């Protein structure tokens, strides 16, 4: 096959592809839109609303939880504070080390530092302190129910 015929055939194929692309964009663009574009029902919208802003002057916030009675517990660099449902300060406790996580079980609050777990009553009284645990470990989360307290640690975790 000679070069002129091959070149003409290649140009014709390219023009066919370009023509198809223009045709597809011009006449089929409405089919390219996702079918999931439907009106969002007001029943499915988020019900979040800002009811107040709290600025814990004690320092940087590291962990937050809410107790069953609506009290807000905030842990940070070296503090644990409690605000009631109307955002009034209930109590403020200083800690020796930063709080890494907080959880609530019933009326008991469990707060962790890197090496220990602090157990507080609902009114902010320190009930007990567990630990320190392994030297190279850092507690990153804590969870509790009536019977168990579980923490995860970064570093040397054991099962």
Short mmCIF file of C-alpha atoms in Angstrom, two decimals:
data_model
loop_
_atom_site.label_atom_id
_atom_site.label_comp_id
_atom_site.label_asym_id
_atom_site.label_seq_id
_atom_site.Cartn_x
_atom_site.Cartn_y
_atom_site.Cartn_z
CA UNK A 1 0.00 0.00 0.00
CA UNK A 2 1.43 3.37 -0.89
CA UNK A 3 2.08 6.14 1.60
CA UNK A 4 -0.60 8.53 0.27
CA UNK A 5 -3.36 5.94 0.65
CA UNK A 6 -2.19 4.97 4.19
CA UNK A 7 -2.03 8.63 5.24
CA UNK A 8 -5.51 9.31 3.86
CA UNK A 9 -6.89 6.25 5.69
CA UNK A 10 -5.32 7.36 9.03
CA UNK A 11 -6.69 10.90 8.61
CA UNK A 12 -10.14 9.48 7.82
CA UNK A 13 -10.08 7.31 10.98
CA UNK A 14 -9.04 10.30 13.10
CA UNK A 15 -11.84 12.43 11.60
CA UNK A 16 -14.38 9.68 12.33
CA UNK A 17 -13.26 9.56 16.00
CA UNK A 18 -13.41 13.35 16.31
CA UNK A 19 -16.84 13.38 14.67
CA UNK A 20 -18.08 10.71 17.10
CA UNK A 21 -16.81 12.70 20.09
CA UNK A 22 -18.64 15.85 18.90
CA UNK A 23 -21.81 13.86 18.22
CA UNK A 24 -21.66 12.21 21.65
CA UNK A 25 -21.13 15.50 23.48
CA UNK A 26 -23.81 17.35 21.51
CA UNK A 27 -26.60 14.76 21.59
CA UNK A 28 -25.89 12.55 24.60
CA UNK A 29 -24.72 15.04 27.24
CA UNK A 30 -27.98 14.71 29.20
CA UNK A 31 -27.34 10.97 29.66
CA UNK A 32 -23.93 11.62 31.23
CA UNK A 33 -25.39 13.26 34.33
CA UNK A 34 -25.73 10.99 37.34
CA UNK A 35 -29.16 9.53 37.94
CA UNK A 36 -28.91 10.16 41.68
CA UNK A 37 -29.66 13.86 41.24
CA UNK A 38 -33.00 13.98 42.96
CA UNK A 39 -34.40 16.44 45.43
CA UNK A 40 -33.24 15.76 48.97
CA UNK A 41 -36.08 15.15 51.34
CA UNK A 42 -36.14 17.45 54.34
CA UNK A 43 -36.53 14.34 56.51
CA UNK A 44 -33.03 13.17 55.54
CA UNK A 45 -31.22 16.42 56.19
CA UNK A 46 -28.92 16.70 59.20
CA UNK A 47 -30.53 18.01 62.35
CA UNK A 48 -27.33 19.59 63.74
CA UNK A 49 -27.53 23.07 65.19
CA UNK A 50 -25.06 25.19 67.11
CA UNK A 51 -26.54 25.89 70.51
CA UNK A 52 -23.52 27.58 72.02
CA UNK A 53 -19.77 27.97 71.80
CA UNK A 54 -17.48 26.95 74.63
CA UNK A 55 -13.94 28.25 74.89
CA UNK A 56 -12.12 26.21 77.52
CA UNK A 57 -9.54 28.73 78.68
CA UNK A 58 -7.54 25.87 80.19
CA UNK A 59 -5.80 25.08 76.89
CA UNK A 60 -5.87 22.91 73.81
CA UNK A 61 -8.76 20.42 73.55
CA UNK A 62 -7.81 16.77 72.91
CA UNK A 63 -10.98 14.76 73.74
CA UNK A 64 -14.73 15.34 74.15
CA UNK A 65 -17.66 13.22 75.36
CA UNK A 66 -21.22 13.77 76.56
CA UNK A 67 -22.71 12.17 79.67
CA UNK A 68 -26.24 10.72 79.76
CA UNK A 69 -27.55 13.79 81.60
CA UNK A 70 -26.26 16.10 78.83
CA UNK A 71 -23.11 17.29 80.62
CA UNK A 72 -20.22 17.95 78.23
CA UNK A 73 -16.80 16.65 79.30
CA UNK A 74 -13.71 18.15 77.65
CA UNK A 75 -10.14 16.93 78.13
CA UNK A 76 -7.00 18.69 76.99
CA UNK A 77 -3.35 19.50 77.55
CA UNK A 78 -3.54 19.29 81.34
CA UNK A 79 -7.19 19.55 82.28
CA UNK A 80 -10.63 17.95 82.35
CA UNK A 81 -13.65 20.26 82.51
CA UNK A 82 -17.38 19.65 82.72
CA UNK A 83 -20.10 21.93 81.36
CA UNK A 84 -23.79 21.37 81.96
CA UNK A 85 -26.43 21.34 79.21
CA UNK A 86 -26.65 25.17 79.38
CA UNK A 87 -22.86 25.48 78.86
CA UNK A 88 -22.17 26.55 82.46
CA UNK A 89 -18.87 25.39 83.95
CA UNK A 90 -19.60 22.67 86.54
CA UNK A 91 -16.04 21.69 87.47
CA UNK A 92 -12.47 22.01 86.26
CA UNK A 93 -9.73 19.51 87.20
CA UNK A 94 -6.05 19.95 86.48
CA UNK A 95 -4.12 16.86 85.37
CA UNK A 96 -0.39 16.17 85.45
CA UNK A 97 -0.36 14.99 81.84
CA UNK A 98 -2.41 15.63 78.69
CA UNK A 99 -5.71 13.76 78.31
CA UNK A 100 -5.67 11.55 75.18
CA UNK A 101 -9.24 10.18 75.33
CA UNK A 102 -12.43 10.23 77.41
CA UNK A 103 -15.44 7.94 77.73
CA UNK A 104 -18.43 7.63 80.03
CA UNK A 105 -20.15 4.56 81.44
CA UNK A 106 -23.20 5.31 83.55
CA UNK A 107 -22.17 8.07 85.94
CA UNK A 108 -18.45 7.23 85.77
CA UNK A 109 -15.96 9.06 83.57
CA UNK A 110 -12.80 7.35 82.29
CA UNK A 111 -10.06 9.64 80.98
CA UNK A 112 -6.71 8.44 79.70
CA UNK A 113 -3.30 9.99 79.62
CA UNK A 114 -0.50 8.37 77.63
CA UNK A 115 0.26 5.88 80.41
CA UNK A 116 -2.68 5.90 82.83
CA UNK A 117 -6.47 5.76 83.05
CA UNK A 118 -8.15 8.19 85.44
CA UNK A 119 -11.56 7.29 86.88
CA UNK A 120 -13.78 10.22 87.92
CA UNK A 121 -17.24 10.49 89.42
CA UNK A 122 -19.94 12.57 87.75
CA UNK A 123 -19.19 15.50 90.08
CA UNK A 124 -15.47 15.50 89.18
CA UNK A 125 -14.02 13.64 92.15
CA UNK A 126 -11.05 11.42 91.26
CA UNK A 127 -12.06 7.86 92.21
CA UNK A 128 -8.90 6.02 91.18
CA UNK A 129 -5.96 5.96 88.81
CA UNK A 130 -4.86 2.86 86.92
CA UNK A 131 -1.36 2.46 85.57
CA UNK A 132 1.15 3.37 84.46
CA UNK A 133 1.09 0.64 81.85
CA UNK A 134 3.96 -0.27 79.53
CA UNK A 135 6.70 2.36 79.18
CA UNK A 136 6.71 2.44 75.38
CA UNK A 137 2.91 2.45 75.05
CA UNK A 138 0.64 5.43 74.53
CA UNK A 139 -3.08 5.05 75.23
CA UNK A 140 -4.98 6.53 72.28
CA UNK A 141 -8.58 5.58 73.08
CA UNK A 142 -10.67 4.21 75.91
CA UNK A 143 -14.15 2.65 76.00
CA UNK A 144 -16.18 1.31 78.91
CA UNK A 145 -19.41 -0.41 79.89
CA UNK A 146 -20.69 -1.74 83.24
CA UNK A 147 -18.21 -4.62 83.33
CA UNK A 148 -15.18 -3.71 81.22
CA UNK A 149 -12.83 -0.87 80.38
CA UNK A 150 -10.90 -1.32 77.16
CA UNK A 151 -8.11 0.89 75.92
CA UNK A 152 -6.08 0.81 72.75
CA UNK A 153 -2.48 1.72 72.79
CA UNK A 154 -0.05 2.79 70.15
CA UNK A 155 3.32 1.09 70.34
CA UNK A 156 3.48 -2.29 72.03
CA UNK A 157 -0.13 -3.48 72.06
CA UNK A 158 -0.87 -6.96 73.43
CA UNK A 159 -3.97 -9.07 73.08
#
